[in-house]
Short mmCIF file of N, CA and C in Angstrom, two decimals:
data_model
loop_
_atom_site.label_atom_id
_atom_site.label_comp_id
_atom_site.label_asym_id
_atom_site.label_seq_id
_atom_site.Cartn_x
_atom_site.Cartn_y
_atom_site.Cartn_z
N MET A 1 0.85 -1.17 0.00
CA MET A 1 0.00 0.00 0.00
C MET A 1 0.90 1.24 0.00
N ALA A 2 0.54 2.23 -0.79
CA ALA A 2 1.33 3.45 -0.88
C ALA A 2 1.18 4.28 0.39
N ALA A 3 2.25 4.95 0.76
CA ALA A 3 2.22 5.81 1.94
C ALA A 3 1.43 7.07 1.62
N MET A 4 0.59 7.48 2.53
CA MET A 4 -0.16 8.72 2.36
C MET A 4 0.60 9.83 3.06
N LYS A 5 0.98 10.84 2.31
CA LYS A 5 1.70 11.97 2.89
C LYS A 5 0.73 13.09 3.19
N PRO A 6 0.80 13.66 4.37
CA PRO A 6 -0.08 14.78 4.68
C PRO A 6 0.32 16.01 3.86
N ARG A 7 -0.65 16.79 3.49
CA ARG A 7 -0.36 18.03 2.77
C ARG A 7 0.03 19.08 3.79
N THR A 8 1.31 19.41 3.83
CA THR A 8 1.79 20.32 4.86
C THR A 8 1.75 21.76 4.42
N GLY A 9 2.12 22.09 3.31
CA GLY A 9 2.12 23.47 2.85
C GLY A 9 2.36 23.44 1.37
N ASP A 10 1.86 24.40 0.71
CA ASP A 10 2.00 24.37 -0.73
C ASP A 10 3.28 25.05 -1.19
N GLY A 11 3.95 25.74 -0.28
CA GLY A 11 5.24 26.32 -0.60
C GLY A 11 5.14 27.62 -1.37
N PRO A 12 6.29 28.16 -1.68
CA PRO A 12 6.35 29.45 -2.37
C PRO A 12 6.15 29.30 -3.88
N LEU A 13 6.07 30.42 -4.55
CA LEU A 13 6.05 30.44 -6.01
C LEU A 13 7.36 29.85 -6.50
N GLU A 14 7.29 28.94 -7.46
CA GLU A 14 8.49 28.32 -8.01
C GLU A 14 8.47 28.42 -9.52
N VAL A 15 9.62 28.67 -10.11
CA VAL A 15 9.75 28.64 -11.56
C VAL A 15 11.02 27.85 -11.87
N THR A 16 10.88 26.80 -12.68
CA THR A 16 12.02 25.96 -13.02
C THR A 16 12.04 25.68 -14.51
N LYS A 17 13.23 25.44 -15.03
CA LYS A 17 13.37 25.04 -16.42
C LYS A 17 13.37 23.52 -16.45
N GLU A 18 12.45 22.95 -17.20
CA GLU A 18 12.34 21.49 -17.31
C GLU A 18 12.32 21.13 -18.78
N GLY A 19 13.39 20.52 -19.24
CA GLY A 19 13.48 20.20 -20.67
C GLY A 19 13.58 21.49 -21.47
N ARG A 20 12.73 21.61 -22.49
CA ARG A 20 12.74 22.83 -23.30
C ARG A 20 11.75 23.86 -22.81
N GLY A 21 10.96 23.53 -21.80
CA GLY A 21 9.94 24.44 -21.30
C GLY A 21 10.28 25.01 -19.94
N ILE A 22 9.45 25.92 -19.50
CA ILE A 22 9.57 26.55 -18.18
C ILE A 22 8.28 26.21 -17.44
N VAL A 23 8.42 25.74 -16.20
CA VAL A 23 7.27 25.35 -15.39
C VAL A 23 7.15 26.31 -14.21
N MET A 24 5.96 26.90 -14.05
CA MET A 24 5.70 27.82 -12.95
C MET A 24 4.65 27.19 -12.05
N ARG A 25 4.93 27.15 -10.75
CA ARG A 25 3.99 26.61 -9.77
C ARG A 25 3.58 27.74 -8.83
N VAL A 26 2.29 28.06 -8.86
CA VAL A 26 1.76 29.19 -8.09
C VAL A 26 0.86 28.66 -6.99
N PRO A 27 1.16 28.96 -5.70
CA PRO A 27 0.27 28.53 -4.62
C PRO A 27 -1.06 29.28 -4.70
N LEU A 28 -2.15 28.57 -4.41
CA LEU A 28 -3.49 29.15 -4.48
C LEU A 28 -4.08 29.31 -3.09
N GLU A 29 -4.97 30.28 -2.95
CA GLU A 29 -5.70 30.42 -1.68
C GLU A 29 -6.53 29.18 -1.48
N GLY A 30 -6.58 28.68 -0.26
CA GLY A 30 -7.37 27.49 0.04
C GLY A 30 -6.61 26.20 -0.22
N GLY A 31 -5.36 26.30 -0.62
CA GLY A 31 -4.55 25.11 -0.84
C GLY A 31 -4.42 24.75 -2.30
N GLY A 32 -3.44 23.95 -2.58
CA GLY A 32 -3.19 23.52 -3.94
C GLY A 32 -2.26 24.46 -4.67
N ARG A 33 -1.91 24.06 -5.87
CA ARG A 33 -1.02 24.88 -6.70
C ARG A 33 -1.51 24.86 -8.13
N LEU A 34 -1.33 25.99 -8.79
CA LEU A 34 -1.58 26.09 -10.21
C LEU A 34 -0.25 25.84 -10.90
N VAL A 35 -0.20 24.85 -11.80
CA VAL A 35 1.03 24.53 -12.51
C VAL A 35 0.84 24.90 -13.97
N VAL A 36 1.75 25.75 -14.48
CA VAL A 36 1.68 26.22 -15.85
C VAL A 36 3.00 25.93 -16.53
N GLU A 37 2.94 25.28 -17.69
CA GLU A 37 4.14 25.05 -18.48
C GLU A 37 4.09 25.98 -19.69
N MET A 38 5.22 26.64 -19.98
CA MET A 38 5.25 27.60 -21.08
C MET A 38 6.60 27.56 -21.77
N SER A 39 6.63 28.11 -22.97
CA SER A 39 7.88 28.22 -23.71
C SER A 39 8.66 29.43 -23.19
N THR A 40 9.90 29.56 -23.62
CA THR A 40 10.72 30.71 -23.23
C THR A 40 10.09 32.00 -23.73
N GLU A 41 9.59 32.00 -24.94
CA GLU A 41 8.95 33.20 -25.50
C GLU A 41 7.72 33.59 -24.68
N GLU A 42 6.91 32.62 -24.30
CA GLU A 42 5.73 32.90 -23.49
C GLU A 42 6.13 33.45 -22.12
N ALA A 43 7.22 32.94 -21.54
CA ALA A 43 7.69 33.42 -20.24
C ALA A 43 8.15 34.87 -20.33
N VAL A 44 8.84 35.22 -21.41
CA VAL A 44 9.28 36.60 -21.61
C VAL A 44 8.06 37.51 -21.74
N ASN A 45 7.07 37.10 -22.54
CA ASN A 45 5.85 37.90 -22.69
C ASN A 45 5.11 38.06 -21.38
N LEU A 46 5.07 37.01 -20.57
CA LEU A 46 4.43 37.09 -19.25
C LEU A 46 5.17 38.09 -18.36
N GLY A 47 6.51 38.04 -18.37
CA GLY A 47 7.31 38.98 -17.58
C GLY A 47 7.03 40.42 -17.96
N VAL A 48 6.96 40.69 -19.26
CA VAL A 48 6.68 42.06 -19.73
C VAL A 48 5.29 42.50 -19.28
N ALA A 49 4.31 41.60 -19.41
CA ALA A 49 2.94 41.93 -19.00
C ALA A 49 2.86 42.20 -17.50
N LEU A 50 3.56 41.39 -16.70
CA LEU A 50 3.54 41.59 -15.25
C LEU A 50 4.22 42.90 -14.86
N GLN A 51 5.32 43.23 -15.51
CA GLN A 51 6.00 44.50 -15.21
C GLN A 51 5.11 45.68 -15.57
N GLY A 52 4.40 45.57 -16.68
CA GLY A 52 3.48 46.65 -17.06
C GLY A 52 2.33 46.82 -16.08
N ALA A 53 1.88 45.74 -15.50
CA ALA A 53 0.77 45.79 -14.55
C ALA A 53 1.19 46.31 -13.18
N THR A 54 2.47 46.19 -12.86
CA THR A 54 2.92 46.59 -11.52
C THR A 54 3.61 47.93 -11.49
N SER A 55 3.76 48.58 -12.63
CA SER A 55 4.43 49.89 -12.62
C SER A 55 3.46 51.03 -12.74
#
């Protein structure tokens, strides 16, 4: 029987390069994480959009 691990915390925002893509894991309110895989071009466009929204 597989061990059941308790869900302790969803952790911080993480962004890692996996293969040819970039994976972003965003913690959500109420638990869980949103996992998004994107290309390098999409990540650059997201960065530009986020900078525009925060300035």
